Amino acid sequence: MAEPARPGEYAVLASETVHEGRIITLVKETVAMPGGGDSVREIVRHIGAVCVAAVDDEGRIVMVRQYRHPVRGYLWELPAGLRDADGEAPLATAKRELAEEAGLAAERWSLLVNSYSTPGFCDEEILLFLAEGLSPVDRPEGFVVEHEELDMTVERVPLDEAVQRVLAGGIRNSSAVIGVLAAAQVRAAAPELRPAE
């Protein structure tokens, strides 16, 4: 969670919803500046997402290659998805996404990282989980592969190679960059992780 502003700082003087969609809402807010005056901010309100760094017993991380229209190309990513199911806890969403996108379940789950994707204009928070003890599982009942997921490919990449892909610019999705580097650090240094729930 972000550190709150001190009382009187950055108070919202006016707020207007410019667009309301299924995933995002665009809001224009007039904000009081601590040095005096005010400023208008355009903010994207986002429903939030989860991402899964799934690492198998051989030290390989599960990557998916998916088309992303805003950047007009394919990106290597980690299994991930929107928190768009009413009442579904983040860990349940992560488990569902891992099953849907990679056909996998995991025995052990930890909360790896919290990340604001682009806090300069968007409040999207991504909860990134570490999943270990992987095993094959059927896709959830009722799940239909469609749209960009029709030609999505899944690959297990050795963590060292995935780190090199990040540093070489081959992995550019921010959650994947964070997840790969954090998973590699966990493997190298075994830091204490937070529980998944």
PDB file of C-alpha atoms in Angstrom:
ATOM      1  CA  MET A   1       0.000   0.000   0.000  1.00  0.00           C
ATOM      2  CA  ALA A   2       1.229   3.481  -0.801  1.00  0.00           C
ATOM      3  CA  GLU A   3       2.280   5.759   2.050  1.00  0.00           C
ATOM      4  CA  PRO A   4      -0.557   8.226   2.723  1.00  0.00           C
ATOM      5  CA  ALA A   5      -0.015  11.947   2.185  1.00  0.00           C
ATOM      6  CA  ARG A   6       0.165  14.137   5.289  1.00  0.00           C
ATOM      7  CA  PRO A   7      -3.069  15.970   6.219  1.00  0.00           C
ATOM      8  CA  GLY A   8      -3.654  18.944   3.966  1.00  0.00           C
ATOM      9  CA  GLU A   9      -1.290  17.749   1.239  1.00  0.00           C
ATOM     10  CA  TYR A  10      -2.621  16.907  -2.193  1.00  0.00           C
ATOM     11  CA  ALA A  11      -6.292  17.267  -1.268  1.00  0.00           C
ATOM     12  CA  VAL A  12      -8.702  16.514  -4.128  1.00  0.00           C
ATOM     13  CA  LEU A  13     -10.612  19.710  -4.910  1.00  0.00           C
ATOM     14  CA  ALA A  14     -12.710  18.318  -7.770  1.00  0.00           C
ATOM     15  CA  SER A  15     -13.190  14.968  -9.493  1.00  0.00           C
ATOM     16  CA  GLU A  16     -14.838  14.136 -12.820  1.00  0.00           C
ATOM     17  CA  THR A  17     -15.294  10.699 -14.406  1.00  0.00           C
ATOM     18  CA  VAL A  18     -14.366  11.064 -18.079  1.00  0.00           C
ATOM     19  CA  HIS A  19     -14.809   7.414 -19.104  1.00  0.00           C
ATOM     20  CA  GLU A  20     -15.998   4.302 -17.312  1.00  0.00           C
ATOM     21  CA  GLY A  21     -15.131   0.943 -18.855  1.00  0.00           C
ATOM     22  CA  ARG A  22     -15.089  -2.699 -17.825  1.00  0.00           C
ATOM     23  CA  ILE A  23     -11.419  -2.688 -16.797  1.00  0.00           C
ATOM     24  CA  ILE A  24     -10.453   0.970 -16.468  1.00  0.00           C
ATOM     25  CA  THR A  25     -12.055   4.247 -15.506  1.00  0.00           C
ATOM     26  CA  LEU A  26     -10.503   7.567 -16.529  1.00  0.00           C
ATOM     27  CA  VAL A  27     -10.878  10.299 -13.918  1.00  0.00           C
ATOM     28  CA  LYS A  28      -9.800  13.949 -14.061  1.00  0.00           C
ATOM     29  CA  GLU A  29      -8.976  15.374 -10.639  1.00  0.00           C
ATOM     30  CA  THR A  30      -7.992  18.850  -9.515  1.00  0.00           C
ATOM     31  CA  VAL A  31      -5.480  18.485  -6.690  1.00  0.00           C
ATOM     32  CA  ALA A  32      -4.245  21.086  -4.174  1.00  0.00           C
ATOM     33  CA  MET A  33      -0.445  21.332  -4.289  1.00  0.00           C
ATOM     34  CA  PRO A  34       1.446  21.585  -0.980  1.00  0.00           C
ATOM     35  CA  GLY A  35       3.329  24.701  -2.141  1.00  0.00           C
ATOM     36  CA  GLY A  36       0.092  26.454  -3.115  1.00  0.00           C
ATOM     37  CA  GLY A  37      -2.114  26.431  -6.165  1.00  0.00           C
ATOM     38  CA  ASP A  38      -3.622  23.364  -7.790  1.00  0.00           C
ATOM     39  CA  SER A  39      -3.016  21.038 -10.693  1.00  0.00           C
ATOM     40  CA  VAL A  40      -5.154  18.760 -12.862  1.00  0.00           C
ATOM     41  CA  ARG A  41      -4.297  15.058 -12.974  1.00  0.00           C
ATOM     42  CA  GLU A  42      -5.712  12.468 -15.377  1.00  0.00           C
ATOM     43  CA  ILE A  43      -5.860   9.146 -13.550  1.00  0.00           C
ATOM     44  CA  VAL A  44      -6.604   5.673 -14.816  1.00  0.00           C
ATOM     45  CA  ARG A  45      -8.405   3.659 -12.132  1.00  0.00           C
ATOM     46  CA  HIS A  46      -7.767  -0.050 -12.715  1.00  0.00           C
ATOM     47  CA  ILE A  47      -9.370  -3.166 -11.218  1.00  0.00           C
ATOM     48  CA  GLY A  48      -5.980  -4.709 -10.397  1.00  0.00           C
ATOM     49  CA  ALA A  49      -4.188  -7.839 -11.506  1.00  0.00           C
ATOM     50  CA  VAL A  50      -2.162 -10.812 -10.387  1.00  0.00           C
ATOM     51  CA  CYS A  51       0.929 -12.387 -11.896  1.00  0.00           C
ATOM     52  CA  VAL A  52       2.563 -15.767 -11.214  1.00  0.00           C
ATOM     53  CA  ALA A  53       6.266 -16.587 -11.194  1.00  0.00           C
ATOM     54  CA  ALA A  54       5.895 -20.361 -11.440  1.00  0.00           C
ATOM     55  CA  VAL A  55       9.249 -22.086 -10.952  1.00  0.00           C
ATOM     56  CA  ASP A  56       9.601 -25.840 -11.371  1.00  0.00           C
ATOM     57  CA  ASP A  57      11.878 -28.214  -9.464  1.00  0.00           C
ATOM     58  CA  GLU A  58      14.533 -27.864 -12.185  1.00  0.00           C
ATOM     59  CA  GLY A  59      14.763 -24.093 -11.702  1.00  0.00           C
ATOM     60  CA  ARG A  60      12.828 -23.160 -14.839  1.00  0.00           C
ATOM     61  CA  ILE A  61      10.273 -20.351 -14.864  1.00  0.00           C
ATOM     62  CA  VAL A  62       7.033 -20.683 -16.824  1.00  0.00           C
ATOM     63  CA  MET A  63       6.783 -18.002 -19.537  1.00  0.00           C
ATOM     64  CA  VAL A  64       3.959 -17.307 -21.964  1.00  0.00           C
ATOM     65  CA  ARG A  65       4.274 -15.535 -25.323  1.00  0.00           C
ATOM     66  CA  GLN A  66       1.195 -13.456 -26.039  1.00  0.00           C
ATOM     67  CA  TYR A  67       0.149 -10.780 -28.536  1.00  0.00           C
ATOM     68  CA  ARG A  68      -0.421  -7.367 -26.927  1.00  0.00           C
ATOM     69  CA  HIS A  69      -2.249  -4.994 -29.223  1.00  0.00           C
ATOM     70  CA  PRO A  70      -1.264  -1.690 -27.540  1.00  0.00           C
ATOM     71  CA  VAL A  71       2.405  -2.412 -28.380  1.00  0.00           C
ATOM     72  CA  ARG A  72       1.519  -4.155 -31.677  1.00  0.00           C
ATOM     73  CA  GLY A  73       3.543  -7.245 -30.977  1.00  0.00           C
ATOM     74  CA  TYR A  74       4.195 -10.381 -28.971  1.00  0.00           C
ATOM     75  CA  LEU A  75       5.670 -10.188 -25.478  1.00  0.00           C
ATOM     76  CA  TRP A  76       7.154 -12.837 -23.222  1.00  0.00           C
ATOM     77  CA  GLU A  77       5.251 -12.672 -19.959  1.00  0.00           C
ATOM     78  CA  LEU A  78       4.396 -14.644 -16.857  1.00  0.00           C
ATOM     79  CA  PRO A  79       0.926 -16.148 -16.410  1.00  0.00           C
ATOM     80  CA  ALA A  80      -1.241 -13.258 -15.239  1.00  0.00           C
ATOM     81  CA  GLY A  81      -4.718 -11.876 -15.252  1.00  0.00           C
ATOM     82  CA  LEU A  82      -7.172  -9.255 -14.119  1.00  0.00           C
ATOM     83  CA  ARG A  83      -8.874  -9.300 -10.762  1.00  0.00           C
ATOM     84  CA  ASP A  84     -12.223  -9.159 -12.550  1.00  0.00           C
ATOM     85  CA  ALA A  85     -14.085 -12.015 -10.825  1.00  0.00           C
ATOM     86  CA  ASP A  86     -16.378 -10.610  -8.134  1.00  0.00           C
ATOM     87  CA  GLY A  87     -15.268 -11.567  -4.644  1.00  0.00           C
ATOM     88  CA  GLU A  88     -12.357 -13.731  -5.799  1.00  0.00           C
ATOM     89  CA  ALA A  89      -9.333 -13.446  -3.514  1.00  0.00           C
ATOM     90  CA  PRO A  90      -6.022 -12.573  -5.217  1.00  0.00           C
ATOM     91  CA  LEU A  91      -4.510 -16.015  -4.536  1.00  0.00           C
ATOM     92  CA  ALA A  92      -7.562 -17.740  -6.037  1.00  0.00           C
ATOM     93  CA  THR A  93      -7.192 -15.519  -9.117  1.00  0.00           C
ATOM     94  CA  ALA A  94      -3.501 -16.443  -9.368  1.00  0.00           C
ATOM     95  CA  LYS A  95      -4.286 -20.159  -9.111  1.00  0.00           C
ATOM     96  CA  ARG A  96      -6.997 -19.840 -11.754  1.00  0.00           C
ATOM     97  CA  GLU A  97      -4.731 -17.921 -14.141  1.00  0.00           C
ATOM     98  CA  LEU A  98      -1.910 -20.454 -13.783  1.00  0.00           C
ATOM     99  CA  ALA A  99      -4.350 -23.255 -14.621  1.00  0.00           C
ATOM    100  CA  GLU A 100      -5.955 -21.361 -17.514  1.00  0.00           C
ATOM    101  CA  GLU A 101      -2.782 -20.096 -19.182  1.00  0.00           C
ATOM    102  CA  ALA A 102      -0.267 -22.834 -18.405  1.00  0.00           C
ATOM    103  CA  GLY A 103      -2.324 -25.882 -17.404  1.00  0.00           C
ATOM    104  CA  LEU A 104      -0.518 -26.021 -14.059  1.00  0.00           C
ATOM    105  CA  ALA A 105      -1.233 -26.169 -10.336  1.00  0.00           C
ATOM    106  CA  ALA A 106       1.256 -25.520  -7.521  1.00  0.00           C
ATOM    107  CA  GLU A 107       1.739 -27.032  -4.070  1.00  0.00           C
ATOM    108  CA  ARG A 108       3.419 -23.971  -2.526  1.00  0.00           C
ATOM    109  CA  TRP A 109       2.464 -20.314  -2.911  1.00  0.00           C
ATOM    110  CA  SER A 110       4.116 -17.158  -1.524  1.00  0.00           C
ATOM    111  CA  LEU A 111       3.523 -13.461  -2.102  1.00  0.00           C
ATOM    112  CA  LEU A 112       6.635 -12.385  -3.975  1.00  0.00           C
ATOM    113  CA  VAL A 113       6.147  -8.680  -4.813  1.00  0.00           C
ATOM    114  CA  ASN A 114       3.542  -5.905  -4.850  1.00  0.00           C
ATOM    115  CA  SER A 115       3.961  -3.508  -7.757  1.00  0.00           C
ATOM    116  CA  TYR A 116       2.220  -0.380  -9.031  1.00  0.00           C
ATOM    117  CA  SER A 117       2.584  -0.756 -12.804  1.00  0.00           C
ATOM    118  CA  THR A 118       2.596   2.939 -13.766  1.00  0.00           C
ATOM    119  CA  PRO A 119       1.879   5.105 -10.698  1.00  0.00           C
ATOM    120  CA  GLY A 120       2.437   8.365 -12.556  1.00  0.00           C
ATOM    121  CA  PHE A 121      -1.063   8.081 -14.026  1.00  0.00           C
ATOM    122  CA  CYS A 122      -2.572   4.717 -13.030  1.00  0.00           C
ATOM    123  CA  ASP A 123      -3.486   3.059  -9.716  1.00  0.00           C
ATOM    124  CA  GLU A 124      -3.155  -0.530 -11.001  1.00  0.00           C
ATOM    125  CA  GLU A 125      -1.556  -2.719  -8.346  1.00  0.00           C
ATOM    126  CA  ILE A 126      -0.213  -6.106  -9.361  1.00  0.00           C
ATOM    127  CA  LEU A 127       0.255  -8.828  -6.770  1.00  0.00           C
ATOM    128  CA  LEU A 128       2.998 -11.153  -7.935  1.00  0.00           C
ATOM    129  CA  PHE A 129       3.037 -14.668  -6.486  1.00  0.00           C
ATOM    130  CA  LEU A 130       5.749 -17.311  -6.425  1.00  0.00           C
ATOM    131  CA  ALA A 131       4.354 -20.770  -7.234  1.00  0.00           C
ATOM    132  CA  GLU A 132       6.429 -23.897  -6.615  1.00  0.00           C
ATOM    133  CA  GLY A 133       5.846 -27.636  -6.685  1.00  0.00           C
ATOM    134  CA  LEU A 134       4.220 -27.545 -10.123  1.00  0.00           C
ATOM    135  CA  SER A 135       2.028 -30.261 -11.587  1.00  0.00           C
ATOM    136  CA  PRO A 136      -0.205 -30.535 -14.657  1.00  0.00           C
ATOM    137  CA  VAL A 137      -3.891 -29.741 -14.186  1.00  0.00           C
ATOM    138  CA  ASP A 138      -6.921 -29.478 -16.442  1.00  0.00           C
ATOM    139  CA  ARG A 139      -8.088 -26.032 -17.385  1.00  0.00           C
ATOM    140  CA  PRO A 140     -10.918 -24.797 -15.131  1.00  0.00           C
ATOM    141  CA  GLU A 141     -14.414 -25.879 -16.118  1.00  0.00           C
ATOM    142  CA  GLY A 142     -16.071 -23.356 -18.405  1.00  0.00           C
ATOM    143  CA  PHE A 143     -12.786 -21.727 -19.453  1.00  0.00           C
ATOM    144  CA  VAL A 144     -12.702 -21.052 -23.195  1.00  0.00           C
ATOM    145  CA  VAL A 145      -9.460 -20.229 -25.003  1.00  0.00           C
ATOM    146  CA  GLU A 146     -10.173 -17.238 -27.227  1.00  0.00           C
ATOM    147  CA  HIS A 147      -8.784 -14.029 -28.717  1.00  0.00           C
ATOM    148  CA  GLU A 148      -5.063 -13.449 -28.000  1.00  0.00           C
ATOM    149  CA  GLU A 149      -4.829 -16.664 -26.019  1.00  0.00           C
ATOM    150  CA  LEU A 150      -5.546 -18.758 -29.144  1.00  0.00           C
ATOM    151  CA  ASP A 151      -1.941 -18.492 -30.335  1.00  0.00           C
ATOM    152  CA  MET A 152      -0.304 -18.078 -26.933  1.00  0.00           C
ATOM    153  CA  THR A 153       2.651 -20.382 -26.372  1.00  0.00           C
ATOM    154  CA  VAL A 154       4.025 -21.653 -23.062  1.00  0.00           C
ATOM    155  CA  GLU A 155       7.705 -22.327 -22.425  1.00  0.00           C
ATOM    156  CA  ARG A 156       9.791 -23.233 -19.383  1.00  0.00           C
ATOM    157  CA  VAL A 157      12.956 -21.168 -19.323  1.00  0.00           C
ATOM    158  CA  PRO A 158      15.922 -21.737 -16.981  1.00  0.00           C
ATOM    159  CA  LEU A 159      15.949 -18.829 -14.518  1.00  0.00           C
ATOM    160  CA  ASP A 160      19.505 -17.781 -15.447  1.00  0.00           C
ATOM    161  CA  GLU A 161      18.491 -17.624 -19.105  1.00  0.00           C
ATOM    162  CA  ALA A 162      15.326 -15.682 -18.240  1.00  0.00           C
ATOM    163  CA  VAL A 163      17.401 -13.137 -16.290  1.00  0.00           C
ATOM    164  CA  GLN A 164      19.679 -12.749 -19.315  1.00  0.00           C
ATOM    165  CA  ARG A 165      16.624 -12.262 -21.554  1.00  0.00           C
ATOM    166  CA  VAL A 166      15.477  -9.454 -19.221  1.00  0.00           C
ATOM    167  CA  LEU A 167      18.877  -7.742 -19.360  1.00  0.00           C
ATOM    168  CA  ALA A 168      19.087  -8.173 -23.140  1.00  0.00           C
ATOM    169  CA  GLY A 169      15.648  -6.615 -23.675  1.00  0.00           C
ATOM    170  CA  GLY A 170      13.910  -9.827 -24.720  1.00  0.00           C
ATOM    171  CA  ILE A 171      11.519  -9.699 -21.748  1.00  0.00           C
ATOM    172  CA  ARG A 172       9.947  -6.239 -21.443  1.00  0.00           C
ATOM    173  CA  ASN A 173       6.601  -6.758 -19.737  1.00  0.00           C
ATOM    174  CA  SER A 174       7.114  -5.027 -16.369  1.00  0.00           C
ATOM    175  CA  SER A 175       5.514  -7.781 -14.278  1.00  0.00           C
ATOM    176  CA  ALA A 176       7.598 -10.405 -16.051  1.00  0.00           C
ATOM    177  CA  VAL A 177      10.787  -8.381 -15.510  1.00  0.00           C
ATOM    178  CA  ILE A 178      10.003  -8.002 -11.799  1.00  0.00           C
ATOM    179  CA  GLY A 179       8.905 -11.632 -11.437  1.00  0.00           C
ATOM    180  CA  VAL A 180      11.924 -13.115 -13.180  1.00  0.00           C
ATOM    181  CA  LEU A 181      14.415 -11.001 -11.223  1.00  0.00           C
ATOM    182  CA  ALA A 182      12.642 -11.579  -7.896  1.00  0.00           C
ATOM    183  CA  ALA A 183      12.358 -15.352  -8.487  1.00  0.00           C
ATOM    184  CA  ALA A 184      16.074 -15.485  -9.349  1.00  0.00           C
ATOM    185  CA  GLN A 185      16.895 -13.599  -6.140  1.00  0.00           C
ATOM    186  CA  VAL A 186      14.765 -16.012  -4.100  1.00  0.00           C
ATOM    187  CA  ARG A 187      16.639 -18.923  -5.641  1.00  0.00           C
ATOM    188  CA  ALA A 188      20.031 -17.275  -5.016  1.00  0.00           C
ATOM    189  CA  ALA A 189      19.527 -15.920  -1.490  1.00  0.00           C
ATOM    190  CA  ALA A 190      16.424 -17.611   0.001  1.00  0.00           C
ATOM    191  CA  PRO A 191      14.972 -14.451   1.596  1.00  0.00           C
ATOM    192  CA  GLU A 192      11.920 -14.668   3.811  1.00  0.00           C
ATOM    193  CA  LEU A 193       8.740 -14.335   1.751  1.00  0.00           C
ATOM    194  CA  ARG A 194       5.277 -13.279   2.846  1.00  0.00           C
ATOM    195  CA  PRO A 195       2.438 -15.795   3.010  1.00  0.00           C
ATOM    196  CA  ALA A 196       0.279 -15.909  -0.106  1.00  0.00           C
ATOM    197  CA  GLU A 197      -2.887 -15.006   1.818  1.00  0.00           C
TER     198      GLU A 197
END
